[in-house]
PDB file of N, CA and C in Angstrom:
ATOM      1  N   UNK A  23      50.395  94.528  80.885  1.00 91.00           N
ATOM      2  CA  UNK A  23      51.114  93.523  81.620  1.00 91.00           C
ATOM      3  C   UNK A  23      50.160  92.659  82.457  1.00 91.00           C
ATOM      4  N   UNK A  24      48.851  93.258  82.927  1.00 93.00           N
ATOM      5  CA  UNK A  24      48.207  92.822  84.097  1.00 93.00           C
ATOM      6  C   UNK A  24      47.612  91.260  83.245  1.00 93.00           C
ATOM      7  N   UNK A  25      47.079  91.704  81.559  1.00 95.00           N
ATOM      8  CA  UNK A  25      46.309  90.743  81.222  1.00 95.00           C
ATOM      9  C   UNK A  25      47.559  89.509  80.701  1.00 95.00           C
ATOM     10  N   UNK A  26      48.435  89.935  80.495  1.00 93.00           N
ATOM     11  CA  UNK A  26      49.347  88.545  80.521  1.00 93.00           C
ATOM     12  C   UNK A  26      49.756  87.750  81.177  1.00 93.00           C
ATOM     13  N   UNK A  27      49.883  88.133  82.487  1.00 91.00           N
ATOM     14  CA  UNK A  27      49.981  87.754  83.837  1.00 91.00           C
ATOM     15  C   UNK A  27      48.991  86.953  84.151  1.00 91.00           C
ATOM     16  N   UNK A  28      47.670  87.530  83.671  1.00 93.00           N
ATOM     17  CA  UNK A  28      46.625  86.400  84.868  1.00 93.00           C
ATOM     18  C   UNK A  28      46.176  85.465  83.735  1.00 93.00           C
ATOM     19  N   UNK A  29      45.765  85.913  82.520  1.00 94.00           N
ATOM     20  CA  UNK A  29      45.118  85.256  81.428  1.00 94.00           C
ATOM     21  C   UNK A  29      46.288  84.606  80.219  1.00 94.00           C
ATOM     22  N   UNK A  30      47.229  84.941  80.269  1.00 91.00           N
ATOM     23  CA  UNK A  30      48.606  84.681  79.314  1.00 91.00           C
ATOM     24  C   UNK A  30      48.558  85.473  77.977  1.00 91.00           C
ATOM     25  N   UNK A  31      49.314  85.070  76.972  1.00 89.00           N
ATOM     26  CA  UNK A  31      49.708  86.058  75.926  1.00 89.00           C
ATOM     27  C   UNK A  31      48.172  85.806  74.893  1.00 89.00           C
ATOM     28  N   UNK A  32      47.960  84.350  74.704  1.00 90.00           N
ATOM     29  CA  UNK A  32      46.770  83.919  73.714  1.00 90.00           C
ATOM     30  C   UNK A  32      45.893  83.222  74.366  1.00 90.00           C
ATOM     31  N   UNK A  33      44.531  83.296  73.857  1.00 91.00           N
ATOM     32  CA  UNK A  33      43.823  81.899  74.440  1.00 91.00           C
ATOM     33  C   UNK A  33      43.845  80.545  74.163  1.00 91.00           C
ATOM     34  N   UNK A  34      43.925  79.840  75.035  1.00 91.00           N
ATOM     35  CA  UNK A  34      44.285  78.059  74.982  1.00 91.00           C
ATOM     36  C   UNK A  34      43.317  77.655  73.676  1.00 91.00           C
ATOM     37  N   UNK A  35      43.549  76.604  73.293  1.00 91.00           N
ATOM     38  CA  UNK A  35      43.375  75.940  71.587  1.00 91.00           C
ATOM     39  C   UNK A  35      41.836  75.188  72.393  1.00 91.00           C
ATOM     40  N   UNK A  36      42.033  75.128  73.727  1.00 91.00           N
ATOM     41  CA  UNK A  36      40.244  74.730  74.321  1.00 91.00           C
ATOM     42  C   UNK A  36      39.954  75.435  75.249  1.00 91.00           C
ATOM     43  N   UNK A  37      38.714  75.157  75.342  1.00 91.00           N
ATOM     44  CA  UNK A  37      38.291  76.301  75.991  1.00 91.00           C
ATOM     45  C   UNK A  37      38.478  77.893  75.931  1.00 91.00           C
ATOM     46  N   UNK A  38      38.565  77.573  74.812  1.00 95.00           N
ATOM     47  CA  UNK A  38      38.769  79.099  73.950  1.00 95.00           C
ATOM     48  C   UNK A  38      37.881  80.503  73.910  1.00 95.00           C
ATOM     49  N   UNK A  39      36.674  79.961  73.984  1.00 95.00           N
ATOM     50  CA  UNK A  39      35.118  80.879  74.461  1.00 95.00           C
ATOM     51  C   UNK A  39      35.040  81.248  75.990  1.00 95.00           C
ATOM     52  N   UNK A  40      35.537  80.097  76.356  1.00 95.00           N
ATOM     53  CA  UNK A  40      35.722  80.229  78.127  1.00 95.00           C
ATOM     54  C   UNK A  40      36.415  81.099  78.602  1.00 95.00           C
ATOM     55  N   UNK A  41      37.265  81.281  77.965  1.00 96.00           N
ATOM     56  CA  UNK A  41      39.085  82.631  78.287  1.00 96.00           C
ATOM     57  C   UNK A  41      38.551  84.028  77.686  1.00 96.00           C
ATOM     58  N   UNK A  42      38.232  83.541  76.578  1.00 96.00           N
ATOM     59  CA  UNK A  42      37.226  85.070  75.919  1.00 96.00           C
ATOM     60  C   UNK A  42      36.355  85.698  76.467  1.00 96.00           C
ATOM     61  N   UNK A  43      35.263  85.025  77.140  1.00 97.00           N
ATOM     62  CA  UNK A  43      34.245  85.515  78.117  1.00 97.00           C
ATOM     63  C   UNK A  43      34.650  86.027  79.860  1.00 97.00           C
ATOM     64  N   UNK A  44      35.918  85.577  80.005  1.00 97.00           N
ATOM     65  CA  UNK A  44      36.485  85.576  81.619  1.00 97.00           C
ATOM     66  C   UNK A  44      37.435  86.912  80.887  1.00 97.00           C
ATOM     67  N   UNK A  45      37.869  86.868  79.951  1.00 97.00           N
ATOM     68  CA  UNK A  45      38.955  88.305  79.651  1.00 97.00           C
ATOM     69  C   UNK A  45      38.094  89.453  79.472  1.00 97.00           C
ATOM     70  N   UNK A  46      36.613  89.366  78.181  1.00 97.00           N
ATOM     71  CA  UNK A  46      35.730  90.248  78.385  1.00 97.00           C
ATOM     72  C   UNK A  46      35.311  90.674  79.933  1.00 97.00           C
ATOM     73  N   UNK A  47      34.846  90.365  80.876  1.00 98.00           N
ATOM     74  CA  UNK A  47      34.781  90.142  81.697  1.00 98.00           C
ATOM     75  C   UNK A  47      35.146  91.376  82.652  1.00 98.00           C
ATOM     76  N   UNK A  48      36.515  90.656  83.040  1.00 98.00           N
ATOM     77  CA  UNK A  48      37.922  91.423  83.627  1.00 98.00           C
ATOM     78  C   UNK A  48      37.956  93.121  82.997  1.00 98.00           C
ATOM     79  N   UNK A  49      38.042  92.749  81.656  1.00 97.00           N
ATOM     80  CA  UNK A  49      38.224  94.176  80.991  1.00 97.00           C
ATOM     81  C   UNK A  49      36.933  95.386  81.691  1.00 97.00           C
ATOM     82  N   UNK A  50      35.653  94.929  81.274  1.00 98.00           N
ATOM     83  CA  UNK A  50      34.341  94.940  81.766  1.00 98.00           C
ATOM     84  C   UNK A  50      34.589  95.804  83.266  1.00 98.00           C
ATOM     85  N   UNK A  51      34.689  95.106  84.350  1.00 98.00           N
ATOM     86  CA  UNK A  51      35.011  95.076  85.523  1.00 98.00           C
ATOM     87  C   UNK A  51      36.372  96.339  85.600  1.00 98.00           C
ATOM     88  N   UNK A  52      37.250  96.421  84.675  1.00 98.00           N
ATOM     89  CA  UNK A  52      38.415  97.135  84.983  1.00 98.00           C
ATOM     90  C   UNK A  52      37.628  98.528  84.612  1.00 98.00           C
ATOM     91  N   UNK A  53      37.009  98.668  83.180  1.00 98.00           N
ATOM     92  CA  UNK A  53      36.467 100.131  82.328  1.00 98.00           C
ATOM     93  C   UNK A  53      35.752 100.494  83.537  1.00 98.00           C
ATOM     94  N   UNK A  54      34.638  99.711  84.116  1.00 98.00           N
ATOM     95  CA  UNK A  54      33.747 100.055  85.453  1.00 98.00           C
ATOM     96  C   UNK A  54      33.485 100.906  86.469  1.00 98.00           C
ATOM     97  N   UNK A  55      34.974 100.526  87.316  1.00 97.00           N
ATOM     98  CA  UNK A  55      35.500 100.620  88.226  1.00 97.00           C
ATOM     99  C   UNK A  55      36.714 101.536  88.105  1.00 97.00           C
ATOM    100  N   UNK A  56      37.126 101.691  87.471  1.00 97.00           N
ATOM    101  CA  UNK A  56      38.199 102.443  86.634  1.00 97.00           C
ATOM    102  C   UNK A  56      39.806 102.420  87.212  1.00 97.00           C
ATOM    103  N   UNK A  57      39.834 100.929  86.995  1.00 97.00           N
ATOM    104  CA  UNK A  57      41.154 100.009  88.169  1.00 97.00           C
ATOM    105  C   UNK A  57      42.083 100.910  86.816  1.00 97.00           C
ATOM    106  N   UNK A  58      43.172 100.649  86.920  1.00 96.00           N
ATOM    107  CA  UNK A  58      44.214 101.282  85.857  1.00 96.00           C
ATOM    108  C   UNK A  58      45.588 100.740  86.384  1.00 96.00           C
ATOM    109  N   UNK A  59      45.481  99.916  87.645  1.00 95.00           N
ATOM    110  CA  UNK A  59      46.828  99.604  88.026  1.00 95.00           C
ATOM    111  C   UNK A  59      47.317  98.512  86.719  1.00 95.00           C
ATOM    112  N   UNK A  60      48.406  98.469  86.582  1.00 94.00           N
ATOM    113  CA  UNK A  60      49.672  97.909  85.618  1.00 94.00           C
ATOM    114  C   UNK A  60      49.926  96.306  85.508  1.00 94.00           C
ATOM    115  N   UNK A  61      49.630  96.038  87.462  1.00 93.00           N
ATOM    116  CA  UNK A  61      50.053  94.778  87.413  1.00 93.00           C
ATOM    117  C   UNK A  61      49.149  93.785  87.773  1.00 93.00           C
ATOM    118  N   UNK A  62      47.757  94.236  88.962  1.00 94.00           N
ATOM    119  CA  UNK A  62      47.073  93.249  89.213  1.00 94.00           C
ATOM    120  C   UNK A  62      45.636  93.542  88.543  1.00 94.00           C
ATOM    121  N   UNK A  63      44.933  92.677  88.092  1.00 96.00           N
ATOM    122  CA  UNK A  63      44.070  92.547  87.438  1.00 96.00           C
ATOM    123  C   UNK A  63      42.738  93.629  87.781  1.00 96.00           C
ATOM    124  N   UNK A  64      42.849  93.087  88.472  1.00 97.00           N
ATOM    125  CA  UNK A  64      41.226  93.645  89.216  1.00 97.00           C
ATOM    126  C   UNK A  64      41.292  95.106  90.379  1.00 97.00           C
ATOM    127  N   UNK A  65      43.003  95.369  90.039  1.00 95.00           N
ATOM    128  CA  UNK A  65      42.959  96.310  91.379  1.00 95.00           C
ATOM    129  C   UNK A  65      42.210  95.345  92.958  1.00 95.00           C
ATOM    130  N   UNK A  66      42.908  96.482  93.819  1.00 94.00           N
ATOM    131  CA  UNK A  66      42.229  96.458  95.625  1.00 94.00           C
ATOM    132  C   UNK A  66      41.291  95.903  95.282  1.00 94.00           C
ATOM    133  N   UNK A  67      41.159  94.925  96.339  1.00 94.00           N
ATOM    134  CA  UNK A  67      39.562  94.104  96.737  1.00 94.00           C
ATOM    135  C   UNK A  67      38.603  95.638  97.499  1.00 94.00           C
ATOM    136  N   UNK A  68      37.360  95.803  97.052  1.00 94.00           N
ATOM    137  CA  UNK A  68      36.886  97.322  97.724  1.00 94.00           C
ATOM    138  C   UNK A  68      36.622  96.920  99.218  1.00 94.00           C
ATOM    139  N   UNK A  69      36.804  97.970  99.624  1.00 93.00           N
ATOM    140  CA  UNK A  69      37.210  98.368 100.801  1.00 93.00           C
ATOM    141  C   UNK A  69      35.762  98.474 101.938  1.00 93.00           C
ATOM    142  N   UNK A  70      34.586  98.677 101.092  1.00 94.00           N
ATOM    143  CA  UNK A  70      33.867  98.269 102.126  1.00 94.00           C
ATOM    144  C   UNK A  70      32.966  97.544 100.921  1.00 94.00           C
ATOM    145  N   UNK A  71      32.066  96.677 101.455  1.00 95.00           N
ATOM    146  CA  UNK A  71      30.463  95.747 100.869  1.00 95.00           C
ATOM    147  C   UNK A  71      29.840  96.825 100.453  1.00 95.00           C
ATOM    148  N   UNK A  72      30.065  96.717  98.709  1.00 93.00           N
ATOM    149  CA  UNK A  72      29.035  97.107  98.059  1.00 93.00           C
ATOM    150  C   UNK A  72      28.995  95.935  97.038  1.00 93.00           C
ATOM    151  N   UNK A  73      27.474  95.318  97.398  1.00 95.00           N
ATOM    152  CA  UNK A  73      26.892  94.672  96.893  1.00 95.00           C
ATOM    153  C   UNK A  73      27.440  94.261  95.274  1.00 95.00           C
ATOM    154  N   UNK A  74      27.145  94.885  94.636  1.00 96.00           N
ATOM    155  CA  UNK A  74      27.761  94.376  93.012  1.00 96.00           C
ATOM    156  C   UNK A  74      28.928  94.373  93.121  1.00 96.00           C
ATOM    157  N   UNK A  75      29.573  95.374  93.188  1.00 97.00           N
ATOM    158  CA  UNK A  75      31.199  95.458  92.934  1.00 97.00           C
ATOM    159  C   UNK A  75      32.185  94.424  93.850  1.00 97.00           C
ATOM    160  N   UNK A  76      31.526  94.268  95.177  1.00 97.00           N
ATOM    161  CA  UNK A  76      32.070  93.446  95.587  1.00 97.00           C
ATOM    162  C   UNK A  76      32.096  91.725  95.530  1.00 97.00           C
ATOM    163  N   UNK A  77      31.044  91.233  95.014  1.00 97.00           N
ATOM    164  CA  UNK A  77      30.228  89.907  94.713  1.00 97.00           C
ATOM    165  C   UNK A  77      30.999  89.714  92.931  1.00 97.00           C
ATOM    166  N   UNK A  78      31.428  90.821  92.428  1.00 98.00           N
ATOM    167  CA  UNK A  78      31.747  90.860  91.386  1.00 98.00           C
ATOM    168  C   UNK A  78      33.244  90.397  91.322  1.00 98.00           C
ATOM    169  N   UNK A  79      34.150  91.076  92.375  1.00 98.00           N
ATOM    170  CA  UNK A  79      35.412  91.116  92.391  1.00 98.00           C
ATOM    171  C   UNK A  79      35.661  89.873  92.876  1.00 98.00           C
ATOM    172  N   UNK A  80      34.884  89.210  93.628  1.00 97.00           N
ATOM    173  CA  UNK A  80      35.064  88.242  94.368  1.00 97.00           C
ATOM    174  C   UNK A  80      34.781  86.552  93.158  1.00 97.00           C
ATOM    175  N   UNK A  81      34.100  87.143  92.202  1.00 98.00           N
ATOM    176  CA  UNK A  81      33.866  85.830  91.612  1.00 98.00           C
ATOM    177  C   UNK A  81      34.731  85.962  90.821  1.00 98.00           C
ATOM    178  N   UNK A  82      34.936  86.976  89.777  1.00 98.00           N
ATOM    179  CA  UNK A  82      36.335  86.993  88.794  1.00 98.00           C
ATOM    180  C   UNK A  82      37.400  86.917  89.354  1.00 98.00           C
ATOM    181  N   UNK A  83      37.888  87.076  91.132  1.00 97.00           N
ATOM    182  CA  UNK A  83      39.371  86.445  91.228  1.00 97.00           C
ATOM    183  C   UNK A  83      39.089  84.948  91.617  1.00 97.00           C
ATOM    184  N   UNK A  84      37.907  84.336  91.577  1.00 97.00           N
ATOM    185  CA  UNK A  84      37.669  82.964  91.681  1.00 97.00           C
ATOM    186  C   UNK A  84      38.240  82.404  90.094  1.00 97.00           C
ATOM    187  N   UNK A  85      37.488  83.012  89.215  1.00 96.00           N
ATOM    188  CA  UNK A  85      37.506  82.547  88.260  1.00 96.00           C
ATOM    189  C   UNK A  85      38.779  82.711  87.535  1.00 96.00           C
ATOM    190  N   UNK A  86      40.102  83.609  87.870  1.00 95.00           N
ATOM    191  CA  UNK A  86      41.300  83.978  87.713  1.00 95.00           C
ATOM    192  C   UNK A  86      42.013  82.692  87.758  1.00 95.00           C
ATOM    193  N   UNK A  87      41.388  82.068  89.337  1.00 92.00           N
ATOM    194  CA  UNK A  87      42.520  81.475  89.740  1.00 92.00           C
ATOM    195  C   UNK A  87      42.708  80.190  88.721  1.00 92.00           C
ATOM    196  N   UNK A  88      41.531  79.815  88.099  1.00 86.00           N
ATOM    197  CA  UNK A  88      41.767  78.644  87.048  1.00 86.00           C
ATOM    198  C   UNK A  88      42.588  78.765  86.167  1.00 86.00           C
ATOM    199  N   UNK A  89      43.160  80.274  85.628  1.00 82.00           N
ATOM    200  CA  UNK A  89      43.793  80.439  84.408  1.00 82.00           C
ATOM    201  C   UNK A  89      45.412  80.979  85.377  1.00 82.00           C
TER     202      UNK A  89
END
């Protein structure tokens, strides 16, 4: 449900590589971290500054918000 929600059912007819690389991505970031919630993408923003994970979470819900 989470990836239909933020990314939709298919990727757009442009920018088609662009949605592919931001969904790899997400997925990437979810296996990682080992988010598993249902509905929001990325799971909790973490809870304290750690360097990658957080610089990470922070640019893919940037990059969310375009799609």
């Amino acid at each position: 449900m989470w990836f239909v929600t933020v990314l939709g059912p298919v990727p757009p007819a442009h920018k088609t590589q662009e949605w592919m690389d931001l969904a790899t991505q997400v997925l990437a970031y979810r296996v990682t971290y080992g988010i598993t919630d249902q509905v929001v993408a990325l799971g909790a923003a973490p809870d304290e500054y750690v360097p990658r994970r957080t610089e990470w979470h922070r640019e893919l819900t940037k990059d969310l918000r375009r799609w």
